[in-house]
mmCIF file of C-alpha atoms in Angstrom:
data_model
loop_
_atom_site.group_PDB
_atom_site.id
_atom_site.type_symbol
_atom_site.label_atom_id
_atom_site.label_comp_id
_atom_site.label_asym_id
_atom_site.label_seq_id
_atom_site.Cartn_x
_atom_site.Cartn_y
_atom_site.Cartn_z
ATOM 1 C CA UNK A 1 -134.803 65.574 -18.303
ATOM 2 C CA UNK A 2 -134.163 68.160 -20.888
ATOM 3 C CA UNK A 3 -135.002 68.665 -24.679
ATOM 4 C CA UNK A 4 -133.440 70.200 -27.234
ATOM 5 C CA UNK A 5 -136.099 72.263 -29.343
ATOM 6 C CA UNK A 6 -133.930 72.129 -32.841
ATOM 7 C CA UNK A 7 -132.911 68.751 -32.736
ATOM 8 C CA UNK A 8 -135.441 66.773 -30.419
ATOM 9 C CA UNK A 9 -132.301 65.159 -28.710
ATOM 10 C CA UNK A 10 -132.752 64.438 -24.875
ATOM 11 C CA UNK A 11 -130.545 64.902 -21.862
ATOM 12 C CA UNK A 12 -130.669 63.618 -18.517
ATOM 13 C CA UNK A 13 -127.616 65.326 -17.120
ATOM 14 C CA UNK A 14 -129.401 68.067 -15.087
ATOM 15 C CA UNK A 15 -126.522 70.512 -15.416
ATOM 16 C CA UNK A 16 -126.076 70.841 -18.872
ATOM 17 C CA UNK A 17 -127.971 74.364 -20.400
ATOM 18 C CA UNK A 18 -127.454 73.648 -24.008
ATOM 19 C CA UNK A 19 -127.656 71.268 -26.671
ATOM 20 C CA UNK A 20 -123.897 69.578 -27.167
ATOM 21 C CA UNK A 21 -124.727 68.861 -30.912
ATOM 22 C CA UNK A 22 -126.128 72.624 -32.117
ATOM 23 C CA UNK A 23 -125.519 75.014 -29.021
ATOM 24 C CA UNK A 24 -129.667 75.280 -28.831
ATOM 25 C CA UNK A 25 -130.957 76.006 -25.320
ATOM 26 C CA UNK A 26 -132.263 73.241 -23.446
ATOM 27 C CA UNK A 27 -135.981 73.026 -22.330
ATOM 28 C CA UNK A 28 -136.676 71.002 -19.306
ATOM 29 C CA UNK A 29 -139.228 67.831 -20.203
ATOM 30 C CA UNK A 30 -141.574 66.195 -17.879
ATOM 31 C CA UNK A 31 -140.228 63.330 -16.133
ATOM 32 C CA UNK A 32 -141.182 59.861 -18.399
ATOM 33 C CA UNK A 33 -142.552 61.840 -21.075
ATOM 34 C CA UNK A 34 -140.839 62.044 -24.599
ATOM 35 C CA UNK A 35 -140.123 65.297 -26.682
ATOM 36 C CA UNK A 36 -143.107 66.331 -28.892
ATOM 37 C CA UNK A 37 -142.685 64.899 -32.142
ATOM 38 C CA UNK A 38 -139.563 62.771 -31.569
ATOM 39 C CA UNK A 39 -139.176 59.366 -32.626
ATOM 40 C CA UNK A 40 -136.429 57.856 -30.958
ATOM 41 C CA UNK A 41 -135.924 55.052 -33.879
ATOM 42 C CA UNK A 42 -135.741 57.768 -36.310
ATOM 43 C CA UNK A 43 -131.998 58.481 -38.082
ATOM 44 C CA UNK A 44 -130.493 61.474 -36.737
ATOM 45 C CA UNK A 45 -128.832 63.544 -39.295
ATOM 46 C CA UNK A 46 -125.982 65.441 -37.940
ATOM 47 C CA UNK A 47 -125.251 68.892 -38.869
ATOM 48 C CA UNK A 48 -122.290 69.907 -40.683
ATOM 49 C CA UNK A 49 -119.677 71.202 -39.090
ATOM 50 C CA UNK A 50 -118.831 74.736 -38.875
ATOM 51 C CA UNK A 51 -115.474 74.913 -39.812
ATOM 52 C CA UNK A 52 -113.941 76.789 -43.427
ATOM 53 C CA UNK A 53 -113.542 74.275 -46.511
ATOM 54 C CA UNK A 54 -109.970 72.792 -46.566
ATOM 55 C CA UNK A 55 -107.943 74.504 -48.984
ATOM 56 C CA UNK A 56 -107.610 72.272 -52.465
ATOM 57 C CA UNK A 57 -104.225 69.894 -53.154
ATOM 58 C CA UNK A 58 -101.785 71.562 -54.682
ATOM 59 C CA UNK A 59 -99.226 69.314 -57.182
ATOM 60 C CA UNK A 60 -95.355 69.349 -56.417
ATOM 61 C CA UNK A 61 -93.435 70.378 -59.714
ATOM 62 C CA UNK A 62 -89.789 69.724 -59.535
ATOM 63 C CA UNK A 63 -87.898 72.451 -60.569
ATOM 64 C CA UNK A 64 -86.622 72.741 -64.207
ATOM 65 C CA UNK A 65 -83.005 71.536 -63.723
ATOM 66 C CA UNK A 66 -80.306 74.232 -65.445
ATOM 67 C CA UNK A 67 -78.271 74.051 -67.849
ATOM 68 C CA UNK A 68 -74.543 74.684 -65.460
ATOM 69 C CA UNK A 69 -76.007 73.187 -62.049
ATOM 70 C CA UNK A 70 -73.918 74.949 -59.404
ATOM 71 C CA UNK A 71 -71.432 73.103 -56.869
ATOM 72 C CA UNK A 72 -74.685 72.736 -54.716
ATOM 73 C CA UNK A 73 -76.893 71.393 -56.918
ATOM 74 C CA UNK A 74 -74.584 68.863 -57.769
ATOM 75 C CA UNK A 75 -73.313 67.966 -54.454
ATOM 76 C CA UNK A 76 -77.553 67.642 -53.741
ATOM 77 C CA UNK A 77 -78.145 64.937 -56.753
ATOM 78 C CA UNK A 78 -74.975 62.542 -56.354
ATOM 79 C CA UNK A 79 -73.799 60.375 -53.630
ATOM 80 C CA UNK A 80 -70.169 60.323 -53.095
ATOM 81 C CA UNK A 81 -67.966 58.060 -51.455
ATOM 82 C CA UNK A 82 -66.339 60.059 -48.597
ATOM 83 C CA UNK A 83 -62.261 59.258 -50.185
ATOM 84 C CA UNK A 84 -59.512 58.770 -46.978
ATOM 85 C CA UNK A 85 -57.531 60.953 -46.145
ATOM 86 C CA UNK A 86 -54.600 61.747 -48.582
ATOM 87 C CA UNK A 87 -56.286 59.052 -51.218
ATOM 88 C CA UNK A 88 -55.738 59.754 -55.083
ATOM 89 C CA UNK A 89 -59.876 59.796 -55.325
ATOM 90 C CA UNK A 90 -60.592 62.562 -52.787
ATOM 91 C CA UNK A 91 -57.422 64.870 -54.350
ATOM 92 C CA UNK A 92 -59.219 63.961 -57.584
ATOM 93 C CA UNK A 93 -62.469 64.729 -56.245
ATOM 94 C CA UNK A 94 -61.777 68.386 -55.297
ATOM 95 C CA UNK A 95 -59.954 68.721 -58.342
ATOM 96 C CA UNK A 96 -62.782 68.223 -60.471
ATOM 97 C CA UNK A 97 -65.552 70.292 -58.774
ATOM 98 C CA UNK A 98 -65.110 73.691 -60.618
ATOM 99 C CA UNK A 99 -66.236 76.910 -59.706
ATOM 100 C CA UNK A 100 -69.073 77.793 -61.689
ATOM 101 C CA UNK A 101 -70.295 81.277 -62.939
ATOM 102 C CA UNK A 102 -66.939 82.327 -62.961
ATOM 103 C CA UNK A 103 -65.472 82.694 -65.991
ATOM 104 C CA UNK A 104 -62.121 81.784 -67.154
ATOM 105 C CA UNK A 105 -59.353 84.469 -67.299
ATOM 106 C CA UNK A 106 -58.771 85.691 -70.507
ATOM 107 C CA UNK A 107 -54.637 85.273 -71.508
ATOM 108 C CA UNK A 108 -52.815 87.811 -72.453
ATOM 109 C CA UNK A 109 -49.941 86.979 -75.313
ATOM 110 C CA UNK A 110 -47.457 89.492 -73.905
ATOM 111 C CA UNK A 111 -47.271 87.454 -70.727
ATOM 112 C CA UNK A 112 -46.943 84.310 -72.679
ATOM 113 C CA UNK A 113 -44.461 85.348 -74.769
ATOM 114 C CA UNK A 114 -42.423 86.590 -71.579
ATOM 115 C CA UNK A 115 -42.667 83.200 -69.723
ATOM 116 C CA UNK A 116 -41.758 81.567 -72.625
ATOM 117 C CA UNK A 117 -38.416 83.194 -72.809
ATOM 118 C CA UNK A 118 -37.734 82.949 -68.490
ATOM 119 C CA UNK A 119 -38.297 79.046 -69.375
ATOM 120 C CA UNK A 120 -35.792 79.224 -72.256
ATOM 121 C CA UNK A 121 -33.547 80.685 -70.341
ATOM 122 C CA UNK A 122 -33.823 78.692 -67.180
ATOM 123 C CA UNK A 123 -33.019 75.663 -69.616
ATOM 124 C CA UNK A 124 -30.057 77.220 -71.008
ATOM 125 C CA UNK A 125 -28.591 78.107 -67.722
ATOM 126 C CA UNK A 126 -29.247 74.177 -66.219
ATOM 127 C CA UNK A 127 -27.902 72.736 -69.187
ATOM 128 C CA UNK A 128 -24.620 74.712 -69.134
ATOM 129 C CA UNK A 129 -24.374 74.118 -65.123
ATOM 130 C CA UNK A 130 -24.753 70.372 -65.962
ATOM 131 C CA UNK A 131 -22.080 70.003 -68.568
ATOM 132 C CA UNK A 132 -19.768 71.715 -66.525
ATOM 133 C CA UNK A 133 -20.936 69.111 -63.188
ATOM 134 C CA UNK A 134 -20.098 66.454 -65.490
ATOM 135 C CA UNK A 135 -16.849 67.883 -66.398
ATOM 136 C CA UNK A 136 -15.412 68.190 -62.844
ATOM 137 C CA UNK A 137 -16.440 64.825 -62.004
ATOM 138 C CA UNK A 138 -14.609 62.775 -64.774
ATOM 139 C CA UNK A 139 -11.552 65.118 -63.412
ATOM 140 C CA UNK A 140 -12.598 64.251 -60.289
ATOM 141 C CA UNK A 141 -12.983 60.437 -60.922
ATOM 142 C CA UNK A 142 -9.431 60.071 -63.174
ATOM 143 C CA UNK A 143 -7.413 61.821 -59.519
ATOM 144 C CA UNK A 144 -9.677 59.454 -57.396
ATOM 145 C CA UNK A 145 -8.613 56.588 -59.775
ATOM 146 C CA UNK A 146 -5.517 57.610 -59.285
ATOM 147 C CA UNK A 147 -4.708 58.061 -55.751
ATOM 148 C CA UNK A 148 -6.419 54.709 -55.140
ATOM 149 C CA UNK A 149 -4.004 53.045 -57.493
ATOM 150 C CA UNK A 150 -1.264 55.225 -55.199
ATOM 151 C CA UNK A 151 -3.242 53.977 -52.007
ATOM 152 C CA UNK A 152 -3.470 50.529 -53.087
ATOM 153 C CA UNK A 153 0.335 50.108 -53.955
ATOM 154 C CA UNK A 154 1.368 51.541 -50.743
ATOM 155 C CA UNK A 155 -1.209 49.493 -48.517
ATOM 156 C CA UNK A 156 0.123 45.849 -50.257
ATOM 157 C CA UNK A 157 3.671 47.655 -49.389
ATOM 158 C CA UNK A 158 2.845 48.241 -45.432
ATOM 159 C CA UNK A 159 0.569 44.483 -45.703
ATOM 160 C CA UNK A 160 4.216 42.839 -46.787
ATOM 161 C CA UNK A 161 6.413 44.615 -44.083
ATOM 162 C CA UNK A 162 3.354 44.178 -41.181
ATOM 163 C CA UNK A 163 3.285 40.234 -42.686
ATOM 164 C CA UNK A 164 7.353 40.281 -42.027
ATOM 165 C CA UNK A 165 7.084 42.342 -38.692
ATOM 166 C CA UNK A 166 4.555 39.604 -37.640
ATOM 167 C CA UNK A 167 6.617 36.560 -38.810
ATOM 168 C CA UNK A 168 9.944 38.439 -36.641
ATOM 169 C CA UNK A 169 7.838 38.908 -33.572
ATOM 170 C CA UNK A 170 6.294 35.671 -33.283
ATOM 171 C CA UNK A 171 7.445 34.530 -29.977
ATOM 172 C CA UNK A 172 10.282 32.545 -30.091
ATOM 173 C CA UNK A 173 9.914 31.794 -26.306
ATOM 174 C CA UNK A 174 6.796 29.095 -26.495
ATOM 175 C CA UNK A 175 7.920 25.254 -26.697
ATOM 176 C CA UNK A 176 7.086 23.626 -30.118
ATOM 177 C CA UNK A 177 5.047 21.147 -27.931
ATOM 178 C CA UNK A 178 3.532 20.724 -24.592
ATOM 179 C CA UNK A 179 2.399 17.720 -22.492
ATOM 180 C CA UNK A 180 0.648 17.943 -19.176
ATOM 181 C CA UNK A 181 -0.776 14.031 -18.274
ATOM 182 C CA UNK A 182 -2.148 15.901 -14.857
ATOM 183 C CA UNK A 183 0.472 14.005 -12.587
ATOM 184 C CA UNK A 184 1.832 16.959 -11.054
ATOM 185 C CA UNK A 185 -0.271 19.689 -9.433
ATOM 186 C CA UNK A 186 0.116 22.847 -11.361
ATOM 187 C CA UNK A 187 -3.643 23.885 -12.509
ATOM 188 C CA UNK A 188 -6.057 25.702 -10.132
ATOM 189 C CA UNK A 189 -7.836 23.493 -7.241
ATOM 190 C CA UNK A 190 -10.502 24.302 -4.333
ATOM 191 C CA UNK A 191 -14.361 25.228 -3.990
ATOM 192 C CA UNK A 192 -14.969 27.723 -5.921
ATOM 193 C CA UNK A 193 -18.831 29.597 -6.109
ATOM 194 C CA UNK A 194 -19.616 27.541 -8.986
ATOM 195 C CA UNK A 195 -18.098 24.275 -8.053
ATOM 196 C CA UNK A 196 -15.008 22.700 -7.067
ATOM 197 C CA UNK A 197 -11.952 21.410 -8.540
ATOM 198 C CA UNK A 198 -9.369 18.434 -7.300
ATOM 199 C CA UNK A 199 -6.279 16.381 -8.540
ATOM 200 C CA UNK A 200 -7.243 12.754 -8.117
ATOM 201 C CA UNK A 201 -5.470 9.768 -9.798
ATOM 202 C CA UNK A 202 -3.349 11.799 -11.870
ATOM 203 C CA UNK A 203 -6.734 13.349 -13.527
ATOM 204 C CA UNK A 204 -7.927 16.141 -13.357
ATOM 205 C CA UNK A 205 -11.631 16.472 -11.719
ATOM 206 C CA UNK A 206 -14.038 19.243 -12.248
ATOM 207 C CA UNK A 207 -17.711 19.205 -10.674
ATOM 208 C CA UNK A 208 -20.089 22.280 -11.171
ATOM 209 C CA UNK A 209 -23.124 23.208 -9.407
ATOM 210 C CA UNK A 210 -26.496 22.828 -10.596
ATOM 211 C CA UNK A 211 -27.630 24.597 -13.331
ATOM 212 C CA UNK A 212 -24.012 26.647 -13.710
ATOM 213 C CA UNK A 213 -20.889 26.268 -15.496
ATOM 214 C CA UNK A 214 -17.076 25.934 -14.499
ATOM 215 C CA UNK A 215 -14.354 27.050 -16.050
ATOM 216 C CA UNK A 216 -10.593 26.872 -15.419
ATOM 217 C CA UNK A 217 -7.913 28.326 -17.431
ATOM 218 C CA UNK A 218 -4.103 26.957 -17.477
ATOM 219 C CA UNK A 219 -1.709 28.222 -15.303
ATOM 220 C CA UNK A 220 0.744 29.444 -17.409
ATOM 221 C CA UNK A 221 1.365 31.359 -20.800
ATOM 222 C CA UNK A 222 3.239 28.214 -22.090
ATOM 223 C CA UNK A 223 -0.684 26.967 -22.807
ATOM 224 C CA UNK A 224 -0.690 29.396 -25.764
ATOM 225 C CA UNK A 225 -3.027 28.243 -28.187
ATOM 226 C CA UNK A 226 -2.528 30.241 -31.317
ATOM 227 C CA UNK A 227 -1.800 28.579 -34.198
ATOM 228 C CA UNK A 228 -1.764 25.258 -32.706
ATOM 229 C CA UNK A 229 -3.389 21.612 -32.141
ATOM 230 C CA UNK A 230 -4.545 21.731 -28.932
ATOM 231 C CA UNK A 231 -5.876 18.267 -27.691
ATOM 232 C CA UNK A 232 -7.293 17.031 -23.903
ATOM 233 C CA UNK A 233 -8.994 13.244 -23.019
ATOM 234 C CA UNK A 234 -12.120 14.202 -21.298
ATOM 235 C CA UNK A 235 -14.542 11.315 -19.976
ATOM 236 C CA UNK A 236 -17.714 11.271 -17.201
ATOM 237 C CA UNK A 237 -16.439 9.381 -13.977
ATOM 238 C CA UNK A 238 -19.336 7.920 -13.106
ATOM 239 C CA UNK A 239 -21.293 7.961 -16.457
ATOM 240 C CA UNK A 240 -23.664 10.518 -15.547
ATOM 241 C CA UNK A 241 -23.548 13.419 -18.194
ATOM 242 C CA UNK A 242 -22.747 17.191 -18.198
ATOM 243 C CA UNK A 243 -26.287 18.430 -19.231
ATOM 244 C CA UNK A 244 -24.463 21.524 -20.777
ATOM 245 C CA UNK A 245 -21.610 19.620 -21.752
ATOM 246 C CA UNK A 246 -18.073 19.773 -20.753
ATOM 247 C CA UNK A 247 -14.751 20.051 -22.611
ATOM 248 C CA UNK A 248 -11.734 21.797 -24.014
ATOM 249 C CA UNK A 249 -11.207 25.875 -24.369
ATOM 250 C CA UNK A 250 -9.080 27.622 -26.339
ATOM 251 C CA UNK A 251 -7.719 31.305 -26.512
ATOM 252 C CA UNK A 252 -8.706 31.743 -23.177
ATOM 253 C CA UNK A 253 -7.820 34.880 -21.141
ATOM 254 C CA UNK A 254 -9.161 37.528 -18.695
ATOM 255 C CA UNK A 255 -10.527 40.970 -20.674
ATOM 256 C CA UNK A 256 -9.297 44.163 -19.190
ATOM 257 C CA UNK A 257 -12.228 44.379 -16.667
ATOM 258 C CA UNK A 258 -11.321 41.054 -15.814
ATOM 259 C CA UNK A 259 -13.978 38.973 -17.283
ATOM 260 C CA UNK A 260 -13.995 35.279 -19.427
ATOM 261 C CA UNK A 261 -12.775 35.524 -23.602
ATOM 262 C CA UNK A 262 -12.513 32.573 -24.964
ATOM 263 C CA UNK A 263 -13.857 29.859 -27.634
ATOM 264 C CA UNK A 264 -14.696 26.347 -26.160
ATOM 265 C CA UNK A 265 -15.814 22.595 -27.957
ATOM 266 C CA UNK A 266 -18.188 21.123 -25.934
ATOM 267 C CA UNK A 267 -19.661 17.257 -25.828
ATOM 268 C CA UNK A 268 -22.945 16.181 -24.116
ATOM 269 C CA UNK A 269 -22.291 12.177 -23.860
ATOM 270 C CA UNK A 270 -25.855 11.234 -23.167
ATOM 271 C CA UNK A 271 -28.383 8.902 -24.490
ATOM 272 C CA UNK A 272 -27.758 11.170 -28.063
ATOM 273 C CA UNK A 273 -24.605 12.530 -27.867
ATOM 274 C CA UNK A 274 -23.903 16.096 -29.476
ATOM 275 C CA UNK A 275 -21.583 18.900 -29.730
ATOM 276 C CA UNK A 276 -21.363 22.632 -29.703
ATOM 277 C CA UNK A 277 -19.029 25.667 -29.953
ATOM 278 C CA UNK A 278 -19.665 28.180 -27.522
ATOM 279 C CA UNK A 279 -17.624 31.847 -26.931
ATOM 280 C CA UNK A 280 -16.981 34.105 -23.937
ATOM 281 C CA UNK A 281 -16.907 37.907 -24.621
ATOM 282 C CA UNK A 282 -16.594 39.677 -21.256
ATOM 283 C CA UNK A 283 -17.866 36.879 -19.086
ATOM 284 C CA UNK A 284 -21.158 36.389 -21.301
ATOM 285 C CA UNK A 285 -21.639 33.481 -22.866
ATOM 286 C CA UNK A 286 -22.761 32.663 -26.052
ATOM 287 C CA UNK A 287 -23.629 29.670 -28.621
ATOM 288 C CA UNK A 288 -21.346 29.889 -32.283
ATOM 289 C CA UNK A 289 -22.372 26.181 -33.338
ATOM 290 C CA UNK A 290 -25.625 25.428 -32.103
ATOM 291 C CA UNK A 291 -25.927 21.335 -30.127
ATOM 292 C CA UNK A 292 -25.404 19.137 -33.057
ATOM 293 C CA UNK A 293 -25.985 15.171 -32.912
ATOM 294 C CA UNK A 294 -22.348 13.365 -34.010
ATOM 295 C CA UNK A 295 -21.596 9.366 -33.882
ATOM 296 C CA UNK A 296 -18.108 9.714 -33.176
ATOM 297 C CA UNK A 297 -18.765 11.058 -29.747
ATOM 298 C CA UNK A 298 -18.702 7.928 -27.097
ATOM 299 C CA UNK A 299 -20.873 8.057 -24.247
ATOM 300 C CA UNK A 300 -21.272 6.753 -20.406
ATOM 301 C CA UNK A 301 -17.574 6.624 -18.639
ATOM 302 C CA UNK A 302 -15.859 6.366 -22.088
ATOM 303 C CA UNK A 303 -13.219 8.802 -22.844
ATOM 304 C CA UNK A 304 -13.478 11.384 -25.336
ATOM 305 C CA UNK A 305 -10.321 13.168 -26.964
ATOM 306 C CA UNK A 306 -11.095 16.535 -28.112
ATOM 307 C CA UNK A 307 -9.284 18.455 -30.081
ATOM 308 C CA UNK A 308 -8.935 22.542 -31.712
ATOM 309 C CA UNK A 309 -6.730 22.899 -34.007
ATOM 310 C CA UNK A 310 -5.924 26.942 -34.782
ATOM 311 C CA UNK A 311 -4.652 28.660 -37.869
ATOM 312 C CA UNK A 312 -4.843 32.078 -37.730
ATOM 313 C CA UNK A 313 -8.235 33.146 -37.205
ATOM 314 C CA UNK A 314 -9.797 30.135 -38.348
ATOM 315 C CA UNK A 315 -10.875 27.119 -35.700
ATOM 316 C CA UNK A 316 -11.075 23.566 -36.490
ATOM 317 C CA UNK A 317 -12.686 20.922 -34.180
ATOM 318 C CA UNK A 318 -12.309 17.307 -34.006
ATOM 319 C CA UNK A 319 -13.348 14.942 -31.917
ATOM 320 C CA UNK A 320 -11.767 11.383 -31.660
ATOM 321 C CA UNK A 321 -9.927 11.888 -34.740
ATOM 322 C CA UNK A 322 -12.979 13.090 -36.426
ATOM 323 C CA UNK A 323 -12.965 16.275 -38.092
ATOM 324 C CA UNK A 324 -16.874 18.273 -37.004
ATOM 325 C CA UNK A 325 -16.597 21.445 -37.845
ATOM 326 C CA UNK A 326 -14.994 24.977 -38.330
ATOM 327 C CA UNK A 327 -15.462 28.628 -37.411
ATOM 328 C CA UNK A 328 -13.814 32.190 -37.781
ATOM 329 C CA UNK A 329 -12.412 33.871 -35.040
ATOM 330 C CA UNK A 330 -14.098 37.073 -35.270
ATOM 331 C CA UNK A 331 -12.827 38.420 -31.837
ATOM 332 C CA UNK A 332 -9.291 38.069 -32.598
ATOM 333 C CA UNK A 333 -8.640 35.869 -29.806
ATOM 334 C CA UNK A 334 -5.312 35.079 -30.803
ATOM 335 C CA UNK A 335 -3.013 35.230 -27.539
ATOM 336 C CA UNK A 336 -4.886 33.218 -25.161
ATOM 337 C CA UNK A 337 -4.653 29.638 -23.488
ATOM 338 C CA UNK A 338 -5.849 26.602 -23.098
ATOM 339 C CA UNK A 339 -8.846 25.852 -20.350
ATOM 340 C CA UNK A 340 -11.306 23.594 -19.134
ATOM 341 C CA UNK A 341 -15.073 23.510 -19.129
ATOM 342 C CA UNK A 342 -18.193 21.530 -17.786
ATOM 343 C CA UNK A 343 -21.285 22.688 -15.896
ATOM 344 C CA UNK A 344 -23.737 21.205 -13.764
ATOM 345 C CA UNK A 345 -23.349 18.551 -11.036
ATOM 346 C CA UNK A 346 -21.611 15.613 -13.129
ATOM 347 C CA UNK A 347 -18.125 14.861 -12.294
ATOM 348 C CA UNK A 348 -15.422 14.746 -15.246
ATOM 349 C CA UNK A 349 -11.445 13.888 -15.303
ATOM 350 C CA UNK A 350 -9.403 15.566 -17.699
ATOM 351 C CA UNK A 351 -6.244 13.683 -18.691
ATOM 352 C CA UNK A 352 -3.074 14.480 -21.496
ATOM 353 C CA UNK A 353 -3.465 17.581 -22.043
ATOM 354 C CA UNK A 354 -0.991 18.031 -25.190
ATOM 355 C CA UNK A 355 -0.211 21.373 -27.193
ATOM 356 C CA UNK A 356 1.666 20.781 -30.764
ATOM 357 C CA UNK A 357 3.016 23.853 -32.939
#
């Protein structure tokens, strides 16, 4: 055991040399005896330590805030809302952060009195360019005026002798009426891609494949439809109907690349019977009159008469009598004939076919 001689504190670790608490050398005790003097109840008072005093608090003073804070200072004691790009409040932002310290440019009165008279004069020169603008164009306006008035006065002219031209050359050859009751067998029969076609007790019987359409146009140009009431007796043979509807075209002919023009009425004679007005413009088909529900169409195997009547570019459609509805021929499909339509797999006959003029 050792014993430190300055503080009477004992040690049993043989190695150590000195005293951990004051650095004192060690003595080395007898073995169960206790240091001379030491009480090991008594309070031990520990030395102070060796290190410096800490040096005293100081107080933080703010700095004394100026009187013209620079950009800095300002940007260090206000938030601000970062603006979008482009916004009126970040342009307005940047406009208002001044420069500070330097001061503002002094003017000089020559230069003012200079700019004042380019300004004058720029005025001067704009107002004289403007009354002059305005000048040519009421000179321009009165010789527009009149060469429109010339213009107009020659167009109704060449309107009257085009109206007369087209009065001369309406063909003389077509019959005033025409009657085809499907007796003899002039129109279009076999199996075609998208269905087939037959004569059959004087009728006329059309049949489509599923989910297509057929159409057949007359055989002659003696079908002309313009300006005429074209009418055809349509009916389902065995009751089943078209589910696209079937029924009577007019101003029907091939395009130049050889492809369906025409304007069809079409009947659906099912549970709620309906109509619609379709149009071919090279070979696409499209809806004018959208499927509407009508009471004068009969269903089942009953016959329905349908009928176009056309009037220059305007279309009129009846059915059994019934006037449904009207459109505008916007394609000018004035020199075509009449056809036949229906789609799917339901058989129809088409009977007295009649054109009047």
């Amino acid at each position: 055991m050792k014993t430190c001689p300055s503080c009477k504190r004992t040690y049993t670790d043989a190695s150590l040399n000195f005293c951990l608490e004051d650095g004192t050398p060690l003595t080395i005790s007898a073995p169960g005896s206790a240091a001379p003097g030491f009480d090991p109840n008594a309070t031990i008072r520990y030395t102070d330590s060796r290190e410096t005093k800490p040096p005293p608090a100081e107080v933080y003073r703010p700095p004394t805030p100026t009187a013209n804070p620079t950009v800095n200072q300002m940007a260090s004691h206000a938030t601000y809302q970062m603006p979008t790009q482009g916004s009126a409040f970040g342009q307005q932002q940047q406009s208002t952060l001044a420069r500070p310290g330097v001061p503002a440019r002094k003017s000089n009165v020559v230069w003012w009195i200079l700019g004042g008279v380019v300004v004058l004069g720029v005025i001067v020169v704009g107002a004289a360019i403007m009354i002059l603008a305005l000048a040519s164009m009421g000179s321009n306006s009165n010789t527009n005026s009149n060469r429109a008035n010339v213009n107009s006065r020659i167009g109704n002219r060449n309107a009257n002798a085009n109206a007369n031209i087209s009065n001369a050359n309406s063909n003389p050859s077509l019959p005033s009426s025409l009657t085809d009751d499907f007796s003899q067998a002039k129109w279009g029969t076999g199996n075609y891609a998208f269905g087939d076609i037959w004569y059959a007790d004087d009728q006329y019987h059309m049949r489509g494949k599923e989910k297509t359409y057929l159409v057949m146009y007359a055989p002659s140009p003696d079908y002309n439809t313009a300006n005429a009431a074209v009418r055809v007796t349509v009916r389902s043979v065995d009751g089943t109907p078209a589910l696209s509807g079937f029924g009577l075209i007019v101003h029907g002919e091939k395009s130049k690349t050889g492809q369906l023009e025409d304007y069809a009425l079409l009947i659906y004679t099912g549970a709620e019977p309906k109509y619609q007005v379709i149009k071919h413009k090279e070979g696409a088909q499209s809806v004018v009159v959208p499927w509407t529900g009508s009471k004068v169409i009969r269903t089942g195997t009953n016959p329905n008469q349908l009928e176009v009547r056309t009037k220059g570019s305007e279309l009129s459609f009846y059915i059994n009598g019934q006037y449904v509805d009207r459109i505008t021929d916007s394609e000018n499909f004035k020199g075509g004939v009449a056809g036949l339509y229906t789609s799917d797999i339901a058989e129809v006959a088409f009977d007295d076919l009649e054109i009047k003029r």
